[in-house]
Amino acid sequence: MHTEIYLDSNATSVVLPAALAAASDAMGQRFGNPSSTHSTGLKAKVILDEARACAVRLLGVGNGRLMFNSGATEGIQTAVLSALCALRERRDAGEAIGTLLVYGTTEHKAVPESLAHWNRLLGLNLTLHKLPVDGNGVHQLAALREVASQAAMVCTMAANNETGVISDVAGIEAVLGETASRALWMVDCVQALGKLKLDLSSTRIDYAPFSGHKLHAPKGIGMLYVRAGAPFTPLIMGGGQEAGQRSGTENMAGIAALGVVLAALERGDTFRTEAELYSFRTRLADALCAALPGVVFNNSFEHALPTTLNFAVPGLSSRELMDVFDAAGVRVSAGSACSSSKAAPSYVLDAMGLPLWRSAGAIRMSFGPLVDDATIAAACVRIERCGAALRASCLIPSERSAGTYDGLLQLGVEGACSWLVLDAASHRCVVIDPLPDHVARIEAYVRCQNYQVQAVVCTQPNAGRTEMVEALGRHFNRAADADEYGWPLNAVAMPLENGVAASVIKLGAQVLASVRCDAAGEPRAYLLGTPDAACLPAAAVRFAFSARPLQQALSGITTARTLLCPTRDEHNQFCASMGTAPSATLAADLQLDGAALATFLQTHPNARLVDVREQYEFAATVAPSPAGKVALSVPLSRLAEHASTWLHDDAAPLVFFCRSGNRSMKAAQCLRRLGHPQAYSLNGGLALAT
Ligand code: PLP
C-alpha cells in the first residue's frame, strides 16, 4: 500500500489530530466571537484565554506581551515596525540610534524584506547590514562585536529553517551586553518552538515571532512575544482585539488548535523526546550514507536541531534527488520550500561558504516531534529504494552492473543537447556533440554500462571534444586518428542512396554515416540507419543529427520518416520531422484529466500509457500507475528513439504522464508536431492522479 512519507516539516507540518478536533470544535460547537459578552461568546473566550495562558507559561513570557496573529511573517512585520517607529521617534528627539539594521545572512527572507520595506516607508534610511555566519552556519560573534555599537536593530534567528543550525543566542546577548549596545533585538523563534527550551523574559530579547504551522498547528496562526518595556506599535488597528495590539476578530480555529499543541508540549506526553529525535536523525543519516555513496551533510549535526538533515550527493542535482524521493513517496525539499521550485543555489548554504555543487544540489529532510518510529523505519527503506533506482540508472556508482541501454539517448540542458547512439548487443556507442556540462554524466554512464565509445563526433569543425575523449579513458577507441569533426579516418566507405560517397561506423546492425552538408568547413550531419548490402538507402535512415535543421541538404538521402535530432534545442522540441509539420494543436486539446483517463482507456483499449519521468523515478515509484494500467517507461531522454517507432510502426493512441504534467505535455506536443494524431498528456500528472 502506497503511503506518503512526509519529511518536509520545516516547510509545514501535519496538524496534530487533537488540534484538528479543537479547530473543528471552535468552528462548530464553540463558534462564538470571544469579544461577545453573551454565553456563546464566553465559551469561545475560554479557548482564547487558555491558549494564551499556556503560551505565557511555556515560553516564559513573564510580564511581556503575547499576542496571537496570522503567523511569523506578520510577527516579523510587527516587530520591525515597532522597533523602527521607536527608533524614528528617538532620532527625532535628538538621540543617537546607530546607523545599522543588522540581520543574520541566513535569516528567513521575511526579515530582510521587512527591514528594507519599513526602513523605506518610515524614511529612516538606515543601512541594512548582513551579519556573517561561520562554516557551521552560526553567527560570527566577532563580526557582531564590531558593529554592535552602531546597530539600531539586530535580527537573528534561534534556529535555521534550511539547516536546523542552532544560534548561540546567549553569546549574542553577551556581545550586546559587553558592547553596551542599545539595539532592539528580534529573535525569529519559528523553528525553535517545541524543539528548544525558551524562557523569553529571562533574556534581553525584545521581539520573538512564532508560527503555528511549523509545529503541528494549522497555517494562518502565529504568536508574537514582546518584552515588557520594549517599544510596540500595532500593525493592524480596528476593533481593539488582543488588547488593542492586533485588531481583527481572532482566528479562533487556529488559536484553539495552537492551544492544544502548546498544552501537549507543556504536558510532555505527546511528542517524541529529544533523545528519540536524535536517534531518528542517526537512522536517517545512516540510511542516506548506505544508499547514496559520497553523500555529504551540509549541516554539522553538532550545531543543529536533530529534526533537520541537509545533504548533497556528488554528481546529482537537487532536482534529480527531489524527483527520485518524490517518486518513492518521500516528500523532501530542495534547500527551502520557498526556493525549491527554482534551481537556484541556497543562499543559506552559500553564506556558510559551501561550494556551489553542495548549495545547488542541497536536499533538506526535516521531521517534526510528532514523527514515529514506523515512519522513520519506512523512510529508511524508501531511501534504499531511491539509492537502488539511481544506481540502476548509472547516476551513482554501483558494484552491480545496471541493465544495458540501447538506442538513442538525449541529454539536454538549456537549449542544447548531447546525443549518445548506443548498441547494446555489441557494447559500442558514439557520442555526438558532447556539451561540457554532460561530460561527467556521459563518462559515468559509459563506464557503468561498460560501453566502448567508437567516436566522439561534432557537427561543427574543431568543436571542443578533447575533454570528453580524455574523460572516457580506456572506454574510448583510440585505434584511429580523427578529422576536425572527430570522425575516425579509418571509417568504412559506404555510398548513400543518391550515390554520394560517405563513410560509416558500424553499431551492430545499424551504421552511423557522416555526411558533408556543403563545402568543407560547413556543418556536418550524421545519419543513423540499417544499410542493405551495398548502401544506406534513404528509407532506412531513421535519424539525422545536425546542429541546425538541414532539410534541404538532407533531401534525397533521407525521407519524411527520418527524424531530425538537433544538437541545439532552444524550444525543447526533442526532435523534428523531415516532412511538413502539421498545424499546431491547442495545448488544451492535448490534456486528459484524471477522471477522463479511465473512460479514454476504456474506449481506446489499445492506448499506451507512457511514463516520461526519468528511469530512476520510474524505478523508485511506489504509487500505482494511473487508472491501474501498466505503464511503459520512456524518459524524455529516450523520446526520439521511441517516437520513430510510434509514428511509423505502431499507431496506438499515446497518453503520456509524469509527476506534475509538465514533461508529459512536452512529449505530447512533440509527438503531435511530428504528426501523431492521438498523443495526450495527463493533466496534473501523478500528483493529482494517485
Ligand atoms: N521564519 C522562519 C525561520 C521560517 O521558517 C518561516 C517559515 O517559512 C517564517 C519565518 C515565516 O513563517 P509564516 O509562514 O508563519 O509566515
XYZ file of C-alpha atoms and ligand atoms in Angstrom:
706
model
C 0.000 0.000 0.000
C 1.450 3.354 -1.043
C 1.805 5.806 1.807
C 3.291 9.213 1.644
C 6.219 9.767 3.985
C 6.289 13.438 4.815
C 9.803 14.654 5.664
C 9.375 18.354 4.984
C 8.208 19.558 8.377
C 10.348 22.709 8.343
C 8.151 23.878 5.450
C 4.930 22.968 7.173
C 3.777 20.153 9.402
C 0.840 17.793 9.646
C -1.827 19.048 12.049
C -1.962 17.156 15.348
C -5.259 15.158 15.329
C -6.309 16.661 18.681
C -5.584 20.133 17.255
C -7.740 19.358 14.228
C -10.558 18.321 16.556
C -10.132 21.506 18.597
C -10.246 23.640 15.428
C -13.390 21.863 14.338
C -14.940 22.403 17.781
C -14.072 26.111 17.620
C -15.862 26.352 14.292
C -18.738 24.092 15.354
C -19.900 23.809 18.953
C -17.956 26.798 20.227
C -18.206 29.063 17.212
C -18.719 32.263 19.216
C -16.866 35.543 18.940
C -14.687 35.843 22.063
C -15.483 39.578 22.238
C -19.228 38.898 22.677
C -20.396 39.097 26.254
C -23.142 36.508 25.939
C -22.637 32.857 26.801
C -21.741 31.812 23.256
C -19.001 34.426 23.260
C -17.813 33.445 26.711
C -17.422 29.820 25.643
C -15.130 30.955 22.844
C -13.233 33.308 25.134
C -12.255 30.387 27.347
C -10.436 28.842 24.391
C -8.566 32.082 23.797
C -7.639 32.624 27.429
C -6.491 29.062 27.982
C -4.332 29.077 24.865
C -2.703 32.362 25.864
C -2.125 31.275 29.450
C -0.436 28.121 28.232
C 1.777 30.054 25.786
C 2.730 32.510 28.517
C 3.881 29.676 30.804
C 5.579 27.649 28.118
C 7.590 30.495 26.580
C 8.367 32.241 29.851
C 6.589 35.431 28.768
C 6.682 36.916 32.288
C 5.388 40.473 32.234
C 5.825 40.717 28.475
C 3.094 40.750 25.822
C 1.955 37.669 23.946
C -0.452 38.270 21.089
C -1.975 35.929 18.555
C -1.650 36.865 14.896
C -1.610 35.219 11.464
C 1.906 33.792 11.615
C 5.566 34.618 11.769
C 5.645 36.861 8.710
C 3.135 39.108 10.454
C 5.016 38.831 13.747
C 8.211 39.902 11.977
C 6.409 42.904 10.405
C 5.021 43.965 13.765
C 8.393 43.619 15.482
C 10.213 45.556 12.753
C 7.521 48.243 12.585
C 7.536 48.608 16.378
C 11.316 48.875 16.555
C 11.649 51.240 13.597
C 8.849 53.561 14.772
C 10.563 53.852 18.158
C 13.937 54.440 16.517
C 12.481 57.236 14.395
C 10.969 58.885 17.456
C 14.249 58.622 19.335
C 16.184 60.051 16.439
C 13.682 62.885 16.024
C 14.188 63.605 19.720
C 17.904 64.028 19.052
C 19.070 60.649 20.373
C 21.867 58.737 18.612
C 20.235 55.494 17.473
C 23.057 53.979 15.417
C 23.123 53.592 11.653
C 22.715 49.880 11.012
C 19.879 47.381 10.762
C 21.836 44.188 11.376
C 20.443 40.790 10.378
C 21.939 37.348 10.072
C 22.797 36.323 6.484
C 20.839 33.125 6.914
C 17.599 34.722 8.178
C 14.312 33.812 6.536
C 13.587 36.254 3.673
C 10.750 37.783 5.704
C 13.366 39.502 7.883
C 15.492 41.469 5.371
C 12.425 42.161 3.240
C 10.531 43.646 6.206
C 13.541 45.639 7.346
C 14.010 47.122 3.878
C 10.286 47.804 3.469
C 9.682 49.621 6.759
C 13.058 51.379 6.649
C 11.973 52.865 3.320
C 8.363 53.595 4.279
C 9.305 55.246 7.545
C 12.049 57.265 5.846
C 14.679 56.083 8.315
C 17.351 55.462 5.694
C 19.376 53.210 7.948
C 21.801 50.782 6.313
C 20.909 47.094 6.130
C 23.931 45.141 7.298
C 24.381 41.355 6.963
C 25.866 39.567 9.927
C 28.007 36.708 8.554
C 27.875 33.121 9.761
C 30.767 30.688 10.073
C 31.178 27.408 8.185
C 28.749 25.747 10.599
C 26.100 28.406 9.951
C 26.499 30.005 13.379
C 26.581 33.839 13.579
C 30.114 35.217 13.858
C 30.130 36.894 17.240
C 33.350 38.768 16.469
C 31.632 40.389 13.487
C 28.681 41.324 15.699
C 31.048 42.813 18.281
C 32.459 45.102 15.583
C 29.097 46.569 14.609
C 27.044 46.233 17.814
C 27.570 49.805 18.945
C 26.351 51.062 15.547
C 23.339 48.732 15.421
C 19.875 50.259 15.788
C 18.222 46.839 15.496
C 19.607 43.291 15.456
C 17.665 40.369 13.952
C 18.885 36.831 14.468
C 17.043 33.529 14.324
C 17.005 30.910 17.059
C 17.309 28.013 14.606
C 17.608 27.970 10.848
C 14.853 26.586 8.652
C 17.137 25.118 5.964
C 19.822 23.600 8.144
C 18.364 23.448 11.652
C 21.541 25.197 12.852
C 21.009 26.498 16.377
C 22.172 30.041 17.044
C 24.257 30.983 20.043
C 21.533 33.260 21.415
C 23.268 33.551 24.801
C 26.516 34.513 23.014
C 24.703 37.207 21.002
C 23.139 38.540 24.192
C 26.554 38.645 25.840
C 28.032 40.628 22.928
C 25.151 43.120 23.009
C 25.732 43.485 26.745
C 29.540 43.819 26.561
C 29.317 46.476 23.873
C 26.582 48.347 25.763
C 24.557 48.154 22.554
C 21.170 49.859 22.690
C 19.943 47.927 19.684
C 16.449 46.462 19.718
C 16.716 42.712 19.245
C 14.395 40.331 17.431
C 14.889 36.579 17.537
C 12.863 34.589 14.997
C 11.798 31.580 17.070
C 9.764 29.809 14.364
C 11.939 26.700 14.093
C 12.738 26.642 17.803
C 9.196 26.215 19.109
C 8.855 22.810 20.697
C 12.469 21.956 19.923
C 14.476 24.327 22.139
C 13.763 25.376 25.703
C 12.656 29.019 25.798
C 12.395 31.354 28.761
C 12.000 34.624 26.940
C 11.542 37.094 29.787
C 14.820 35.997 31.356
C 16.633 37.243 28.218
C 17.003 40.689 26.683
C 15.194 39.577 23.523
C 12.698 42.329 22.604
C 10.633 40.509 19.991
C 10.087 36.827 19.235
C 7.745 35.736 16.406
C 6.286 32.202 16.238
C 4.335 30.262 13.628
C 1.740 27.561 14.338
C 2.053 25.565 11.134
C 5.690 24.683 11.760
C 4.663 22.733 14.845
C 1.569 20.686 14.086
C -0.951 23.554 14.254
C -2.648 24.928 11.107
C -1.419 27.649 8.776
C -2.587 31.201 9.458
C -1.996 31.239 13.204
C 1.055 32.605 14.972
C 2.182 34.495 18.043
C 4.400 37.425 18.832
C 6.201 37.910 22.134
C 7.180 41.483 23.052
C 9.379 42.078 26.109
C 7.891 44.193 28.893
C 9.055 47.729 28.205
C 10.057 47.112 24.578
C 8.543 49.602 22.116
C 5.338 48.451 20.464
C 3.270 49.774 17.565
C 0.267 47.764 16.316
C 0.432 46.728 12.692
C -3.346 46.396 12.404
C -5.809 48.809 14.006
C -9.547 48.252 14.340
C -11.866 46.708 16.904
C -9.232 46.544 19.610
C -8.901 42.764 19.889
C -5.789 41.320 21.555
C -5.809 44.261 23.985
C -5.631 46.649 21.062
C -2.332 45.140 19.949
C -3.693 43.282 16.952
C -7.188 44.082 15.812
C -9.447 41.828 13.813
C -11.732 39.068 15.055
C -9.485 36.282 16.252
C -8.759 33.173 14.187
C -10.415 31.001 16.797
C -9.983 27.705 14.934
C -6.240 28.409 14.671
C -5.950 29.562 18.274
C -7.837 26.505 19.560
C -5.562 24.210 17.566
C -2.385 26.011 18.604
C -3.602 25.934 22.205
C -3.861 22.145 22.030
C -0.331 21.854 20.606
C 1.076 24.146 23.302
C -0.744 22.206 26.016
C 0.680 18.960 24.634
C 4.169 20.475 24.711
C 3.657 21.580 28.281
C 2.387 18.158 29.396
C 5.244 16.433 27.589
C 3.186 13.343 26.743
C 2.567 13.734 23.013
C 5.825 14.488 21.254
C 8.979 12.432 20.950
C 11.771 13.068 23.410
C 14.966 14.791 22.331
C 16.871 11.502 22.647
C 14.380 9.790 20.325
C 14.689 12.617 17.782
C 18.497 12.278 17.836
C 18.245 8.549 17.246
C 15.838 9.132 14.336
C 18.325 11.511 12.731
C 21.113 8.945 13.113
C 18.994 6.279 11.441
C 18.106 8.535 8.508
C 21.715 9.674 8.124
C 22.942 6.054 8.161
C 20.358 5.106 5.537
C 21.425 8.032 3.335
C 25.112 7.090 3.651
C 24.379 3.468 2.734
C 22.123 4.324 -0.222
C 23.898 7.317 -1.717
C 27.681 6.851 -1.822
C 29.563 10.085 -1.317
C 26.639 11.889 0.375
C 27.818 14.911 2.376
C 25.848 16.597 5.113
C 25.662 20.358 4.780
C 24.760 20.914 8.407
C 27.071 19.964 11.224
C 24.945 17.686 13.405
C 26.704 19.034 16.477
C 25.308 22.517 15.872
C 21.835 21.659 14.584
C 18.390 20.606 15.746
C 18.003 16.827 15.476
C 14.990 17.264 13.202
C 16.775 18.649 10.110
C 19.175 16.918 7.724
C 20.594 18.868 4.806
C 22.717 16.985 2.298
C 24.073 16.821 -1.250
C 25.293 13.942 -3.403
C 28.206 14.431 -5.822
C 27.066 14.313 -9.442
C 23.363 14.696 -8.637
C 21.335 17.895 -8.822
C 18.768 18.698 -6.161
C 16.095 18.410 -8.869
C 17.118 14.797 -9.575
C 17.176 13.924 -5.896
C 13.835 15.628 -5.297
C 12.316 13.710 -8.199
C 13.558 10.308 -7.075
C 12.442 10.888 -3.475
C 9.077 12.130 -4.656
C 8.629 9.036 -6.833
C 9.380 6.904 -3.775
C 6.686 8.803 -1.880
C 9.180 10.635 0.352
C 8.456 14.369 0.468
C 11.595 16.441 0.940
C 12.584 19.846 -0.344
C 15.447 21.395 -2.239
C 17.004 23.927 0.130
C 13.996 25.790 1.484
C 10.377 25.371 0.389
C 10.262 28.927 -0.963
C 13.165 28.371 -3.317
C 12.649 24.724 -4.209
C 10.715 25.445 -7.392
C 13.770 27.287 -8.715
C 17.068 25.514 -9.219
C 18.897 28.415 -7.563
C 21.596 27.596 -5.037
C 20.638 28.072 -1.397
C 21.680 31.465 -0.016
C 21.889 29.900 3.435
C 24.438 27.313 2.327
C 26.256 29.908 0.206
C 26.578 32.078 3.315
C 28.213 29.118 5.068
C 30.848 29.121 2.313
C 29.886 25.741 0.854
C 30.902 25.005 -2.753
C 28.260 25.574 -5.414
C 27.587 21.869 -6.023
C 26.598 21.463 -2.394
C 24.381 24.542 -2.211
C 22.780 23.998 -5.638
C 22.394 20.268 -5.018
C 21.068 20.517 -1.477
C 18.169 18.493 -0.159
C 16.510 19.209 3.147
C 14.887 16.356 5.013
C 13.034 17.522 8.106
C 10.643 15.890 10.520
C 8.592 17.128 13.432
C 8.466 15.937 17.028
C 5.288 14.018 16.253
C 7.097 11.600 13.938
C 7.048 7.937 14.944
C 9.410 5.024 14.766
C 7.471 3.295 11.972
C 7.713 6.390 9.739
C 11.467 6.592 10.214
C 11.822 2.857 9.534
C 9.719 3.165 6.366
C 11.692 6.235 5.278
C 14.954 4.281 5.599
C 13.568 1.530 3.355
C 12.454 4.110 0.777
C 15.853 5.819 0.885
C 17.450 2.480 -0.016
C 14.904 2.140 -2.837
C 15.968 5.555 -4.174
C 19.626 4.558 -3.977
C 18.930 1.349 -5.907
C 16.975 3.271 -8.572
C 19.796 5.788 -9.014
C 22.403 3.013 -9.191
C 20.405 1.131 -11.803
C 20.274 4.326 -13.876
C 24.046 4.787 -13.571
C 23.596 8.092 -11.768
C 25.574 6.927 -8.801
C 28.410 4.401 -8.869
C 27.409 0.810 -8.446
C 29.183 -2.506 -7.894
C 26.339 -4.287 -9.603
C 26.017 -3.805 -13.348
C 22.947 -1.927 -14.477
C 20.690 -3.174 -17.277
C 22.199 -2.129 -20.612
C 20.537 0.670 -22.534
C 20.098 0.516 -26.270
C 19.267 3.059 -28.940
C 19.331 6.841 -28.666
C 19.851 8.841 -25.532
C 19.415 12.616 -25.480
C 20.891 14.640 -22.645
C 19.729 18.212 -22.638
C 20.443 21.467 -20.869
C 19.007 24.837 -21.606
C 18.521 24.717 -25.314
C 21.442 22.465 -26.175
C 21.843 18.739 -26.022
C 24.273 15.888 -26.413
C 23.336 12.593 -28.068
C 24.509 9.038 -27.469
C 23.923 6.335 -30.064
C 24.118 3.023 -28.233
C 24.198 -0.556 -29.469
C 23.683 -2.860 -26.514
C 24.476 -6.076 -28.406
C 27.987 -5.004 -29.410
C 28.515 -2.624 -26.451
C 29.592 0.016 -28.941
C 28.447 3.601 -28.962
C 29.101 7.025 -30.485
C 28.830 10.359 -28.695
C 27.546 13.302 -30.762
C 28.228 16.935 -29.767
C 29.005 16.379 -26.069
C 28.394 19.509 -24.011
C 30.902 20.285 -21.248
C 28.065 20.029 -18.699
C 27.379 16.468 -19.791
C 30.929 15.122 -19.869
C 30.891 13.687 -16.341
C 27.419 12.221 -16.803
C 28.298 10.584 -20.145
C 31.561 9.209 -18.781
C 29.807 7.722 -15.749
C 27.149 6.251 -17.981
C 29.576 4.704 -20.457
C 31.709 3.264 -17.647
C 28.736 1.927 -15.720
C 27.279 0.273 -18.825
C 30.724 -0.835 -19.993
C 30.315 0.635 -23.466
C 33.231 1.124 -25.871
C 32.971 4.553 -27.496
C 33.850 4.287 -31.194
C 33.923 8.040 -31.791
C 33.170 11.378 -30.212
C 31.910 13.441 -33.133
C 30.776 17.012 -33.598
C 28.507 18.707 -36.095
C 30.821 21.741 -36.266
C 34.532 21.570 -37.100
C 37.003 21.883 -34.235
C 34.260 21.969 -31.599
C 35.666 21.058 -28.191
C 35.664 17.286 -27.763
C 39.025 16.754 -26.070
C 37.536 16.943 -22.577
C 35.072 14.171 -23.427
C 37.706 11.986 -25.081
C 40.047 12.364 -22.120
C 37.330 11.644 -19.596
C 36.412 8.395 -21.361
C 39.900 6.910 -20.791
C 40.028 3.228 -21.720
C 36.394 3.318 -22.846
C 37.359 5.341 -25.920
C 38.549 3.558 -29.038
C 41.824 5.268 -29.914
C 42.709 2.937 -32.779
C 42.397 5.608 -35.469
C 43.151 9.285 -35.987
C 40.166 11.561 -36.469
C 39.391 14.577 -38.662
C 38.427 18.015 -37.321
C 34.889 16.735 -36.576
C 36.196 13.804 -34.571
C 35.235 11.387 -37.346
C 37.670 8.407 -37.462
C 39.793 8.407 -40.606
C 39.536 4.616 -40.848
C 35.701 4.646 -41.053
C 34.398 2.234 -43.715
C 33.320 3.728 -47.064
C 29.670 3.221 -47.979
C 27.638 5.111 -50.586
C 24.336 6.760 -49.774
C 21.266 6.211 -51.909
C 21.959 9.131 -54.223
C 25.391 7.732 -54.908
C 27.203 10.262 -52.743
C 30.220 8.687 -51.087
C 30.075 8.527 -47.311
C 31.857 6.665 -44.580
C 30.236 4.782 -41.744
C 30.835 3.469 -38.233
C 29.169 0.123 -37.544
C 26.949 -0.129 -34.489
C 25.541 -3.649 -34.561
C 23.113 -3.946 -37.476
C 22.983 -0.161 -37.856
C 25.541 2.291 -39.173
C 26.228 5.915 -38.419
C 27.168 7.750 -41.599
C 28.983 11.061 -41.788
C 27.614 13.464 -44.392
C 29.185 16.682 -45.610
C 26.332 19.114 -45.965
C 28.070 21.712 -48.076
C 31.589 22.698 -48.779
C 34.407 21.888 -46.392
C 34.208 23.780 -43.130
C 30.417 23.680 -43.143
C 28.339 21.845 -40.561
C 28.231 18.123 -40.827
C 25.293 15.784 -40.356
C 25.237 12.180 -39.208
C 22.694 9.626 -40.370
C 21.667 6.549 -38.429
C 20.023 3.616 -40.161
C 20.272 -0.011 -41.194
C 22.080 -0.419 -44.526
C 21.368 -3.011 -47.152
C 24.207 -4.919 -48.745
C 25.507 -2.088 -50.885
C 24.429 1.256 -49.473
C 22.432 3.189 -46.892
C 19.056 3.760 -48.581
C 17.177 6.969 -47.737
C 14.190 4.949 -46.490
C 16.409 3.169 -43.959
C 17.647 6.377 -42.309
C 15.754 6.694 -39.017
C 17.623 9.644 -37.551
C 19.706 12.576 -38.777
C 21.818 14.592 -36.321
C 22.765 18.164 -37.084
C 23.345 21.473 -35.322
C 20.547 23.162 -37.246
C 17.721 21.912 -39.460
C 19.291 20.930 -42.751
C 16.203 19.647 -44.528
C 17.458 20.781 -47.905
C 20.926 19.332 -47.611
C 19.467 16.035 -46.438
C 16.763 15.651 -49.078
C 17.469 12.694 -51.294
C 19.417 10.862 -48.618
C 16.632 10.780 -46.020
C 12.816 10.521 -46.205
C 9.828 12.125 -44.486
C 10.083 9.318 -41.921
C 13.541 10.384 -40.822
C 13.603 12.258 -37.530
C 15.897 15.260 -37.269
C 17.758 15.286 -33.982
C 19.085 18.760 -33.279
C 22.071 19.400 -31.067
C 20.620 22.844 -30.369
C 17.120 22.581 -28.957
C 16.037 26.032 -27.774
C 12.374 25.132 -27.596
C 12.586 21.657 -26.081
C 11.364 20.061 -29.259
C 13.428 16.879 -28.795
C 13.313 16.087 -32.487
C 11.720 17.337 -35.682
C 10.269 15.779 -38.770
C 11.770 15.887 -42.250
C 8.211 16.037 -43.575
C 5.893 19.028 -43.338
C 4.804 19.806 -39.778
C 1.056 19.556 -39.080
C -0.671 22.669 -37.818
C -0.181 23.204 -34.096
C -2.662 21.592 -31.699
C -4.024 23.701 -28.863
C -2.499 22.747 -25.517
C -5.989 22.215 -24.055
C -6.755 19.597 -26.714
C -3.749 17.559 -25.619
C -4.778 17.303 -21.998
C -6.684 14.486 -20.379
C -7.601 14.889 -16.756
C -7.611 12.057 -14.231
C -11.359 11.496 -14.480
C -11.338 11.394 -18.287
C -8.410 8.962 -18.368
C -10.360 5.882 -17.267
C -13.024 6.491 -19.928
C -10.371 7.157 -22.570
C -8.619 3.878 -21.756
C -11.923 2.019 -21.937
C -12.808 3.463 -25.322
C -9.240 3.038 -26.587
C -8.159 -0.371 -25.237
C -5.028 -0.321 -27.406
C -3.864 3.029 -25.928
C -0.405 3.098 -24.444
C 0.221 4.745 -21.093
C 3.740 6.184 -21.148
C 5.637 7.384 -18.076
C 8.072 10.065 -19.277
C 9.785 10.573 -15.950
C 13.403 9.563 -15.768
C 14.288 5.901 -15.432
C 15.286 6.309 -11.789
C 11.934 7.905 -10.937
C 10.105 5.064 -12.629
C 12.209 2.529 -10.735
C 11.678 4.241 -7.369
C 7.921 4.680 -7.799
C 5.657 3.280 -5.122
C 2.349 4.768 -6.327
C 0.156 2.626 -8.567
C 0.025 3.542 -12.246
C -2.760 5.952 -13.267
C -6.060 4.139 -13.864
C -4.342 0.907 -12.793
C -2.934 0.315 -16.288
C 0.636 -0.881 -16.678
C 2.780 1.950 -17.983
C 5.740 1.909 -20.304
C 8.802 3.833 -19.103
C 10.107 6.194 -21.784
C 12.023 9.096 -20.231
C 12.188 12.277 -22.304
C 15.828 11.433 -22.956
C 14.592 8.383 -24.905
C 11.617 10.038 -26.581
C 13.225 10.437 -30.013
C 14.054 6.725 -30.173
C 10.501 5.684 -29.363
C 8.847 8.443 -31.389
C 10.244 6.901 -34.542
C 8.537 3.579 -33.758
C 5.250 5.109 -32.571
C 4.954 7.238 -35.669
C 5.614 4.617 -38.277
C 5.291 1.089 -36.923
C 2.670 1.282 -34.210
C -0.053 3.932 -34.311
C -1.756 3.249 -30.932
C -3.013 6.311 -29.018
C -0.462 7.588 -26.522
C -1.149 9.024 -23.074
C 1.968 10.494 -21.507
C 2.236 11.191 -17.818
C 4.846 12.445 -15.375
C 4.808 13.878 -11.869
C 3.120 17.217 -12.492
C 2.084 17.214 -16.144
C 4.904 19.438 -17.441
C 7.168 16.872 -19.004
C 4.284 14.822 -20.389
C 2.929 17.962 -22.075
C 6.241 18.435 -23.866
C 6.154 14.812 -25.001
C 2.573 15.076 -26.285
C 3.391 18.312 -28.113
C 6.455 16.730 -29.687
C 4.518 13.712 -30.961
C 1.710 15.908 -32.346
C 4.256 18.105 -34.075
C 5.751 15.003 -35.622
C 2.307 14.095 -36.960
C 0.996 11.610 -34.384
C -2.806 12.064 -34.353
C -3.503 10.835 -30.820
C -0.902 11.907 -28.283
C -2.156 13.257 -24.940
C -0.792 14.414 -21.617
C -2.283 13.500 -18.237
C -3.183 16.843 -16.705
C -1.711 17.386 -13.221
C 0.338 14.196 -13.539
C 0.771 11.554 -10.877
C 0.500 14.177 -8.138
C -3.226 14.503 -8.828
C -3.958 11.071 -10.279
C -2.913 8.961 -7.285
N 10.872 32.433 9.846
C 11.297 31.188 9.649
C 12.603 30.736 10.225
C 10.531 30.298 8.906
O 10.961 29.055 8.700
C 9.305 30.760 8.367
C 8.501 29.866 7.522
O 8.655 29.738 6.338
C 8.886 32.069 8.609
C 9.705 32.876 9.356
C 7.563 32.592 8.083
O 6.512 31.994 8.821
P 4.964 32.052 8.389
O 4.790 31.005 7.350
O 4.209 31.726 9.631
O 4.675 33.421 7.917
